[in-house]
Amino acid sequence: MTAAVERDADKKEKVEYLLFDMDGLLIDSERIYTDVTNEILGKYGKEMTWDIKAGCMGKPELEAAKHLLSFFPDIGLSMEDYLAERNKLQDLSWTSIPLLPGVRRLIYHLKKHNIPMAVATSSRRAKYNMKSGHLQDVFGLFDGKVVCSDDALVLGNGEKMRAKPEPDIFLVAAGKVLGRDVGEPRGELSETQREERARGLVFEDALPGMQAGKRAGMKVIWIPDVNLLDVEYKGDEKADQVLRSLEDFKPEEWGLPPYDEN
């Protein structure tokens, strides 16, 4: 799999604002998605492999469910029934889901240095609230700068956001939430707006999210589950950096203040 470009670790690339996916990047929710889905599919003798899961990650609920069930047309499970059972089982876990390693330290650090940041998640707003409610010591530092897939935000041409891998959610987060002049996802783009997009740094764990960040014209750090590295990838977009964990992120490599030594 070649979803990343070679990058000189000593090269300082200046970024000015950061955008974060949530599921599987900030919180350990992808494990729950996998366990619950396979519990449901197990009743039919089926399993969601990582090749299938890779196509679900980063997509809104209905699109992800449609993708999943397309691999199992013979099990007689409707999308409505699948989603009802999946949501019932998942909702029992969201209120105790933990942060992933390195998240708290990084968000605290960015807040301390007044670095503009926002969350751009394919989760619906109600699910976002369930997942983040008990983690407000971290999510509260975003000061409400969060874009969810079902938010009633429209683009300049009156159309709604398209799902990842389209760039809309990251451009909405940068433009409408952080106030950066990045233009519209489907509009004409000035050179100044192109340069402003390049000042953004996206953190993603999913392939569609990585593609969305690159299509937005931003830098992207991809932090995939190790199982994703074995999934065939045929896309044109390449991450600027691949890390094993947010713990490995070095702010100074991107022109940001370094962590305090202590």
Coordinates of C-alpha atoms in Angstrom, one line a residue:
M1 CA 0.0 0.0 0.0
T2 CA 1.4 3.4 -0.9
A3 CA -0.9 6.0 0.6
A4 CA 1.9 8.2 1.8
V5 CA 4.7 10.2 0.2
E6 CA 8.3 10.3 1.3
R7 CA 8.8 13.3 3.6
D8 CA 12.0 15.0 4.9
A9 CA 11.5 15.0 8.7
D10 CA 13.9 17.9 9.0
K11 CA 11.9 20.1 6.7
K12 CA 9.9 22.6 8.6
E13 CA 6.5 23.1 6.9
K14 CA 4.5 26.0 8.4
V15 CA 0.9 25.3 9.1
E16 CA -1.5 27.7 10.9
Y17 CA -4.6 25.7 11.7
L18 CA -5.4 22.1 12.5
L19 CA -8.5 19.9 11.7
F20 CA -9.2 16.6 13.4
D21 CA -11.3 13.7 12.5
M22 CA -12.8 12.1 15.6
D23 CA -13.6 8.3 15.4
G24 CA -10.5 6.2 15.5
L25 CA -8.3 9.3 15.7
L26 CA -9.3 11.1 18.9
I27 CA -11.4 8.4 20.5
D28 CA -11.2 4.6 20.4
S29 CA -14.5 4.1 18.7
E30 CA -13.5 2.1 15.6
R31 CA -12.9 -0.9 17.8
I32 CA -16.5 -0.7 19.0
Y33 CA -17.8 -0.3 15.4
T34 CA -16.0 -3.5 14.5
D35 CA -17.0 -5.5 17.5
V36 CA -20.7 -4.6 17.3
T37 CA -20.9 -5.1 13.5
N38 CA -19.3 -8.5 13.7
E39 CA -21.6 -9.5 16.6
I40 CA -24.5 -8.8 14.3
L41 CA -23.0 -10.4 11.2
G42 CA -21.9 -13.4 13.3
K43 CA -25.5 -14.5 13.6
Y44 CA -25.5 -15.1 9.9
G45 CA -22.0 -16.7 9.8
K46 CA -20.5 -13.6 8.3
E47 CA -17.7 -11.2 9.3
M48 CA -16.6 -7.7 8.3
T49 CA -13.0 -8.0 7.1
W50 CA -10.6 -5.0 7.0
D51 CA -11.0 -4.8 3.3
I52 CA -14.7 -4.1 3.8
K53 CA -14.2 -1.9 6.9
A54 CA -11.8 0.3 5.0
G55 CA -14.6 1.3 2.7
C56 CA -16.9 2.1 5.6
M57 CA -14.5 4.3 7.6
G58 CA -15.1 8.0 7.4
K59 CA -18.5 7.7 5.8
P60 CA -21.8 8.9 7.2
E61 CA -24.0 6.3 8.9
L62 CA -26.2 5.5 5.9
E63 CA -23.5 5.4 3.4
A64 CA -21.3 3.2 5.6
A65 CA -24.2 0.7 6.2
K66 CA -25.0 0.6 2.5
H67 CA -21.4 -0.2 1.7
L68 CA -21.2 -2.9 4.4
L69 CA -24.4 -4.7 3.5
S70 CA -23.6 -4.7 -0.2
F71 CA -21.1 -7.5 0.6
F72 CA -23.8 -9.7 2.2
P73 CA -26.8 -9.6 -0.2
D74 CA -27.9 -13.1 0.9
I75 CA -28.3 -12.7 4.6
G76 CA -31.8 -11.1 4.6
L77 CA -30.8 -8.3 6.9
S78 CA -32.3 -4.9 5.9
M79 CA -30.4 -1.7 6.4
E80 CA -33.1 -0.4 8.8
D81 CA -32.8 -3.5 11.0
Y82 CA -29.1 -3.5 10.9
L83 CA -28.8 0.1 11.9
A84 CA -31.4 -0.3 14.7
E85 CA -29.5 -3.2 16.3
R86 CA -26.1 -1.6 15.7
N87 CA -27.1 1.7 17.3
K88 CA -28.7 0.0 20.3
L89 CA -25.5 -2.0 21.0
Q90 CA -23.1 0.9 20.3
D91 CA -25.0 3.5 22.3
L92 CA -24.3 1.4 25.4
S93 CA -20.6 2.0 24.9
W94 CA -20.2 5.6 23.8
T95 CA -20.5 7.2 27.3
S96 CA -17.4 5.3 28.5
I97 CA -15.2 5.4 25.3
P98 CA -11.6 6.5 26.0
L99 CA -9.3 8.9 24.3
L100 CA -6.6 7.5 22.2
P101 CA -2.9 7.9 23.2
G102 CA -1.4 11.4 22.7
V103 CA -4.7 13.2 22.2
R104 CA -5.0 15.0 25.5
R105 CA -1.4 16.2 25.5
L106 CA -1.7 17.5 21.9
I107 CA -5.0 19.3 22.3
Y108 CA -3.9 20.9 25.6
H109 CA -0.7 22.0 23.9
L110 CA -2.5 23.6 20.9
K111 CA -4.9 25.4 23.2
K112 CA -2.1 26.7 25.3
H113 CA -0.5 28.3 22.3
N114 CA -3.8 29.5 20.8
I115 CA -3.5 27.4 17.6
P116 CA -6.8 27.5 15.7
M117 CA -8.3 24.0 15.6
A118 CA -11.6 22.3 14.9
V119 CA -13.2 18.8 14.7
A120 CA -14.6 17.6 11.4
T121 CA -16.4 14.3 11.9
S122 CA -18.7 12.0 9.9
S123 CA -20.6 11.3 13.0
R124 CA -24.0 12.8 13.4
R125 CA -24.4 15.6 16.0
A126 CA -26.3 13.5 18.4
K127 CA -23.7 10.7 18.3
Y128 CA -20.9 13.3 18.6
N129 CA -22.5 14.6 21.8
M130 CA -22.8 11.0 23.2
K131 CA -19.2 10.2 22.4
S132 CA -17.7 13.4 23.7
G133 CA -19.9 14.3 26.6
H134 CA -17.7 12.6 29.2
L135 CA -14.5 13.9 27.7
Q136 CA -15.2 17.6 27.9
D137 CA -11.8 18.3 29.5
V138 CA -10.5 17.8 26.0
F139 CA -13.4 18.4 23.6
G140 CA -14.4 21.5 25.5
L141 CA -11.1 23.0 24.4
F142 CA -12.4 23.2 20.8
D143 CA -14.8 25.9 22.0
G144 CA -17.7 24.4 20.0
K145 CA -15.7 24.5 16.7
V146 CA -17.1 21.1 15.5
V147 CA -18.6 20.2 12.2
C148 CA -20.8 17.0 12.1
S149 CA -22.1 15.2 9.0
D150 CA -25.7 16.2 9.6
D151 CA -25.1 19.8 10.5
A152 CA -27.4 22.2 8.6
L153 CA -24.5 23.9 7.0
V154 CA -24.8 24.8 3.3
L155 CA -22.1 25.8 0.8
G156 CA -22.0 29.0 -1.1
N157 CA -24.1 27.6 -3.9
G158 CA -26.8 26.4 -1.6
E159 CA -25.9 22.7 -1.7
K160 CA -25.2 20.6 1.3
M161 CA -21.9 19.0 2.3
R162 CA -20.9 15.9 0.4
A163 CA -19.4 13.0 2.5
K164 CA -15.7 12.1 2.6
P165 CA -13.7 11.5 0.4
E166 CA -15.0 14.7 -1.0
P167 CA -13.3 17.7 0.7
D168 CA -16.5 19.6 1.8
I169 CA -16.4 18.9 5.6
F170 CA -12.8 20.1 5.9
L171 CA -13.4 23.2 3.9
V172 CA -16.5 24.0 5.9
A173 CA -14.6 23.5 9.1
A174 CA -11.8 25.8 7.9
G175 CA -14.0 28.4 6.3
K176 CA -17.2 28.6 8.2
V177 CA -15.9 27.5 11.6
L178 CA -12.4 28.9 11.8
G179 CA -13.0 31.8 9.5
R180 CA -10.2 31.0 7.0
D181 CA -10.6 32.3 3.4
V182 CA -10.4 28.9 1.7
G183 CA -13.2 29.4 -0.8
E184 CA -16.0 27.0 -1.6
P185 CA -15.6 23.3 -2.3
R186 CA -17.1 23.6 -5.8
G187 CA -16.4 27.2 -6.6
E188 CA -13.7 29.1 -8.4
L189 CA -10.5 29.3 -6.3
S190 CA -8.1 32.2 -6.1
E191 CA -4.4 31.8 -5.6
T192 CA -4.7 33.4 -2.2
Q193 CA -7.4 30.8 -1.2
R194 CA -5.3 28.0 -2.5
E195 CA -2.4 29.2 -0.3
E196 CA -4.7 29.4 2.7
R197 CA -5.9 25.8 2.2
A198 CA -2.2 24.7 2.2
R199 CA -1.8 26.3 5.6
G200 CA -4.2 23.7 7.1
L201 CA -3.1 20.4 8.6
V202 CA -5.6 17.5 8.7
F203 CA -5.4 14.5 11.1
E204 CA -7.2 11.4 9.8
D205 CA -7.2 7.6 10.5
A206 CA -9.5 6.6 7.5
L207 CA -8.6 6.4 3.9
P208 CA -11.6 8.4 2.7
G209 CA -10.7 11.1 5.3
M210 CA -7.1 11.2 4.1
Q211 CA -8.3 11.6 0.6
A212 CA -10.8 14.4 1.6
G213 CA -8.0 16.3 3.3
K214 CA -5.8 16.1 0.2
R215 CA -8.6 17.1 -2.1
A216 CA -9.2 20.1 0.1
G217 CA -5.6 21.2 -0.7
M218 CA -4.4 20.7 2.9
K219 CA -1.5 18.8 4.4
V220 CA -2.6 15.5 5.9
I221 CA -1.2 13.3 8.6
W222 CA -2.6 9.8 8.4
I223 CA -2.7 7.6 11.5
P224 CA -4.2 4.3 10.4
D225 CA -5.0 1.2 12.2
V226 CA -2.2 -1.2 11.4
N227 CA -4.7 -3.5 9.6
L228 CA -5.3 -0.7 7.0
L229 CA -1.8 -1.0 5.8
D230 CA -2.6 -4.3 4.3
V231 CA -5.6 -3.1 2.4
E232 CA -5.1 -2.4 -1.3
Y233 CA -5.3 1.3 -2.1
K234 CA -5.6 2.6 -5.6
G235 CA -6.3 6.2 -5.0
D236 CA -4.2 9.1 -6.2
E237 CA -4.1 11.0 -3.0
K238 CA -1.1 10.5 -0.7
A239 CA -0.7 11.5 2.9
D240 CA 2.1 13.9 3.8
Q241 CA 3.1 11.9 6.8
V242 CA 2.1 8.5 8.3
L243 CA 2.3 8.0 12.1
R244 CA 1.5 5.1 14.4
S245 CA -0.1 7.3 17.0
L246 CA -0.7 10.9 17.9
E247 CA 2.0 10.3 20.5
D248 CA 4.5 10.4 17.6
F249 CA 3.5 13.8 16.3
K250 CA 6.2 16.4 16.5
P251 CA 4.7 19.9 16.4
E252 CA 8.0 21.6 15.5
E253 CA 8.1 19.6 12.2
W254 CA 5.1 21.7 11.1
G255 CA 6.3 25.1 12.3
L256 CA 4.3 24.8 15.5
P257 CA 5.6 25.4 19.1
P258 CA 7.4 22.3 20.4
Y259 CA 6.1 20.4 23.4
D260 CA 7.6 21.6 26.7
E261 CA 10.5 19.3 27.8
N262 CA 8.8 18.5 31.1

